[in-house]
Amino acid sequence: MSGYVVVGAQWGDEGKGKVVDLLGTHVNMVVRFQGGNNAGHTVVVNGKKTVLHLLPSGILNHDALCVIAAGVVVNPFVLFEEIDKLEAEGSHCDNVRISDRAQLLMPYHVRLDELKEAKAGDQKIGTTKNGIGPCYADKYSRVGLRVCDLADWDVFCDKLKTVLELKNEEITKIYGGEPFDYDTMVSDFKKIRERMLPMICDAVDIVNKALDENQIVLFEGAQANMLDINYGTYPYVTSSSPTAAGVCEGAAVSPKKLGRIIGVVKAYSTRVGEGPFVTEQLNATGSTLRETGAEYGATTGRPRRVGWLDLPVVKQAVRINGLTDIAITKLDVLTGFDTIPVCIGYDIDGKQQDTVPASLKQYAKAKPIYKEFKGWKQDITKCTKFSDLPQEAQDYVKFIEEYTGTEICLVSVNPEREGNCILHPLI
Ligand code: GDP
Ligand code: IMO
Ligand code: MG
């Protein structure tokens, strides 16, 4: 089986971009299968940092074909901005393909996201305001525009006319916002169409052909299991399935074709936006973690909420995704603490459990049950072998392996592509 999956095992921003870029140097194809430009995936190569939102993180490996599959919501303006920026920096993006079945994320989706969040006040979700929820809502309401609609210009214009009337009504009458002008939007999309047509492909065909030919295909998840529409802390979630199952749906791939499923786990926890966070540290420890880990959103620049590692959350990711391997990132950020607590269960109304409750009211009552680990003081950012790490750091990693019953494949100790201790090679 030549399908590899990389997914986030917490609340996003675990370092998926780094892991995909690292593996990307060995693969034939990298496929984004869900989400949109709510993602911010950071790749650092030879000191140069690149943040990717819609383009797969394999883009810096010019040999791999980069595919944006049907499950993704594509804001074409953001896509071309990202491509232009990369090309201005010397990369080439002629290896990008976009599924004809992907949904177009339209300007009215972005406006509706902003208006809905503003109207919700303190009930807001804390979205990235990039239109993700409204676009997926239209997809499932069957009024979305798809990439293939661009190929038939009359169809596109007709569909846009009908849907824009509805959206303008919603924007103005419910939210008191500014409507969009149809003619301006048509002329903007005419330019988009010309640029996008050569990139449009039948992704069902090219991805499955590659797998059938035993090419190595890497599926890159955005967000993470705790933001999953079904299994995350609903409604404080995103609007797609960032899981291995999401690959099957979003990239039209049979589960039979998926081999390794790699979960990326940050050595502590972060979350952006609202919603429960049992191990959150709203104190000096939290500030230290945030500053040492540079925990500011790659997409919105918001300070990330920070806390200790929550293993029931990771265990949920192991189950939902069927993780075969775990990649630990940012272990270096824990250097210097005397003790490092790890949450191994929850106390909810005096009852202990190690599963995540569906009810947010219940989850809000959860008190973390911590196991404390001895910290280390040595700089670990230059370690390249697991045995180079201080014994305390090794113990910390080994406990994660033991608790989750899942092999650790690598431990990342700095943001660079090569900044890892590889425990076993993945490809
Ligand atoms: P993603 O959304 O899962 O791809 O993760 P982000 O890119 O949003 O956030 C991860 C951040 O951590 C980025 O700034 C990375 O450059 C950085 N990072 C990744 N691995 C390491 C590591 O091992 N150590 C440190 N200090 N930073 C890392
Ligand atoms: P990557 O791929 C962290 C969060 C938002 C908000 C919730 C819903 O970089 O890990 P949305 O805009 O999707 O409707 O927002 O999900 N969120 C992320 N948090 N990393 C991400 O992506 C995220 N994408 C969305 O902050 O809480
Ligand atoms: Mg991110």
PDB file of C-alpha atoms and ligand atoms in Angstrom, residues 12-18 40-44 49 266 292-294 298 304 329-333 412-415 419, ligand 1:
ATOM      1  CA  GLY A  12      -4.098  21.769  14.828  1.00  0.00           C
ATOM      2  CA  ASP A  13      -0.706  23.478  14.457  1.00  0.00           C
ATOM      3  CA  GLU A  14       1.137  20.356  15.577  1.00  0.00           C
ATOM      4  CA  GLY A  15       3.742  20.729  12.825  1.00  0.00           C
ATOM      5  CA  LYS A  16       2.020  18.771  10.047  1.00  0.00           C
ATOM      6  CA  GLY A  17       3.599  21.040   7.431  1.00  0.00           C
ATOM      7  CA  LYS A  18       7.083  20.224   8.667  1.00  0.00           C
ATOM      8  CA  GLY A  40      -1.384  27.502   8.070  1.00  0.00           C
ATOM      9  CA  HIS A  41       1.402  24.956   7.553  1.00  0.00           C
ATOM     10  CA  THR A  42       4.947  26.130   8.219  1.00  0.00           C
ATOM     11  CA  VAL A  43       7.948  24.676   6.461  1.00  0.00           C
ATOM     12  CA  VAL A  44      11.514  25.752   7.247  1.00  0.00           C
ATOM     13  CA  LYS A  49      10.371  29.906   6.403  1.00  0.00           C
ATOM     14  CA  LYS A 266       3.000  18.465  19.702  1.00  0.00           C
ATOM     15  CA  THR A 292       9.402  29.646  23.710  1.00  0.00           C
ATOM     16  CA  GLY A 293       7.225  27.792  21.217  1.00  0.00           C
ATOM     17  CA  ALA A 294       6.418  30.967  19.210  1.00  0.00           C
ATOM     18  CA  ALA A 298       0.306  30.939  11.168  1.00  0.00           C
ATOM     19  CA  ARG A 304      -2.471  30.374  20.622  1.00  0.00           C
ATOM     20  CA  THR A 329       7.164  17.798  17.534  1.00  0.00           C
ATOM     21  CA  LYS A 330       8.518  20.728  19.551  1.00  0.00           C
ATOM     22  CA  LEU A 331      10.069  18.612  22.304  1.00  0.00           C
ATOM     23  CA  ASP A 332      12.733  21.345  22.553  1.00  0.00           C
ATOM     24  CA  VAL A 333      10.096  23.785  23.833  1.00  0.00           C
ATOM     25  CA  SER A 412      11.323  16.912  16.097  1.00  0.00           C
ATOM     26  CA  VAL A 413      13.667  19.213  18.037  1.00  0.00           C
ATOM     27  CA  ASN A 414      13.724  22.362  15.913  1.00  0.00           C
ATOM     28  CA  PRO A 415      11.655  23.846  13.059  1.00  0.00           C
ATOM     29  CA  GLY A 419      15.810  18.927  12.827  1.00  0.00           C
TER      30      GLY A 419
HETATM   31  P1  GDP B   1       0.746  22.812  11.198  1.00  0.00           P
HETATM   32  O1  GDP B   1      -0.434  23.702  10.987  1.00  0.00           O
HETATM   33  O2  GDP B   1       0.402  21.548  11.887  1.00  0.00           O
HETATM   34  O3  GDP B   1       1.537  22.595   9.941  1.00  0.00           O
HETATM   35  O4  GDP B   1       1.704  23.609  12.201  1.00  0.00           O
HETATM   36  P2  GDP B   1       2.079  25.191  12.159  1.00  0.00           P
HETATM   37  O5  GDP B   1       3.026  25.422  11.059  1.00  0.00           O
HETATM   38  O6  GDP B   1       0.847  26.014  12.208  1.00  0.00           O
HETATM   39  O7  GDP B   1       2.747  25.370  13.583  1.00  0.00           O
HETATM   40  C1  GDP B   1       3.873  24.640  13.954  1.00  0.00           C
HETATM   41  C2  GDP B   1       4.993  25.645  14.304  1.00  0.00           C
HETATM   42  O8  GDP B   1       6.009  24.991  15.015  1.00  0.00           O
HETATM   43  C3  GDP B   1       5.678  26.233  13.084  1.00  0.00           C
HETATM   44  O9  GDP B   1       6.058  27.535  13.370  1.00  0.00           O
HETATM   45  C4  GDP B   1       6.890  25.345  12.897  1.00  0.00           C
HETATM   46  O10 GDP B   1       7.969  25.980  12.219  1.00  0.00           O
HETATM   47  C5  GDP B   1       7.255  25.069  14.328  1.00  0.00           C
HETATM   48  N1  GDP B   1       7.930  23.782  14.591  1.00  0.00           N
HETATM   49  C6  GDP B   1       7.709  22.572  14.006  1.00  0.00           C
HETATM   50  N2  GDP B   1       8.467  21.621  14.600  1.00  0.00           N
HETATM   51  C7  GDP B   1       9.177  22.253  15.564  1.00  0.00           C
HETATM   52  C8  GDP B   1      10.106  21.809  16.548  1.00  0.00           C
HETATM   53  O11 GDP B   1      10.421  20.624  16.666  1.00  0.00           O
HETATM   54  N3  GDP B   1      10.605  22.749  17.401  1.00  0.00           N
HETATM   55  C9  GDP B   1      10.260  24.059  17.325  1.00  0.00           C
HETATM   56  N4  GDP B   1      10.787  24.903  18.204  1.00  0.00           N
HETATM   57  N5  GDP B   1       9.384  24.504  16.416  1.00  0.00           N
HETATM   58  C10 GDP B   1       8.854  23.615  15.550  1.00  0.00           C
END
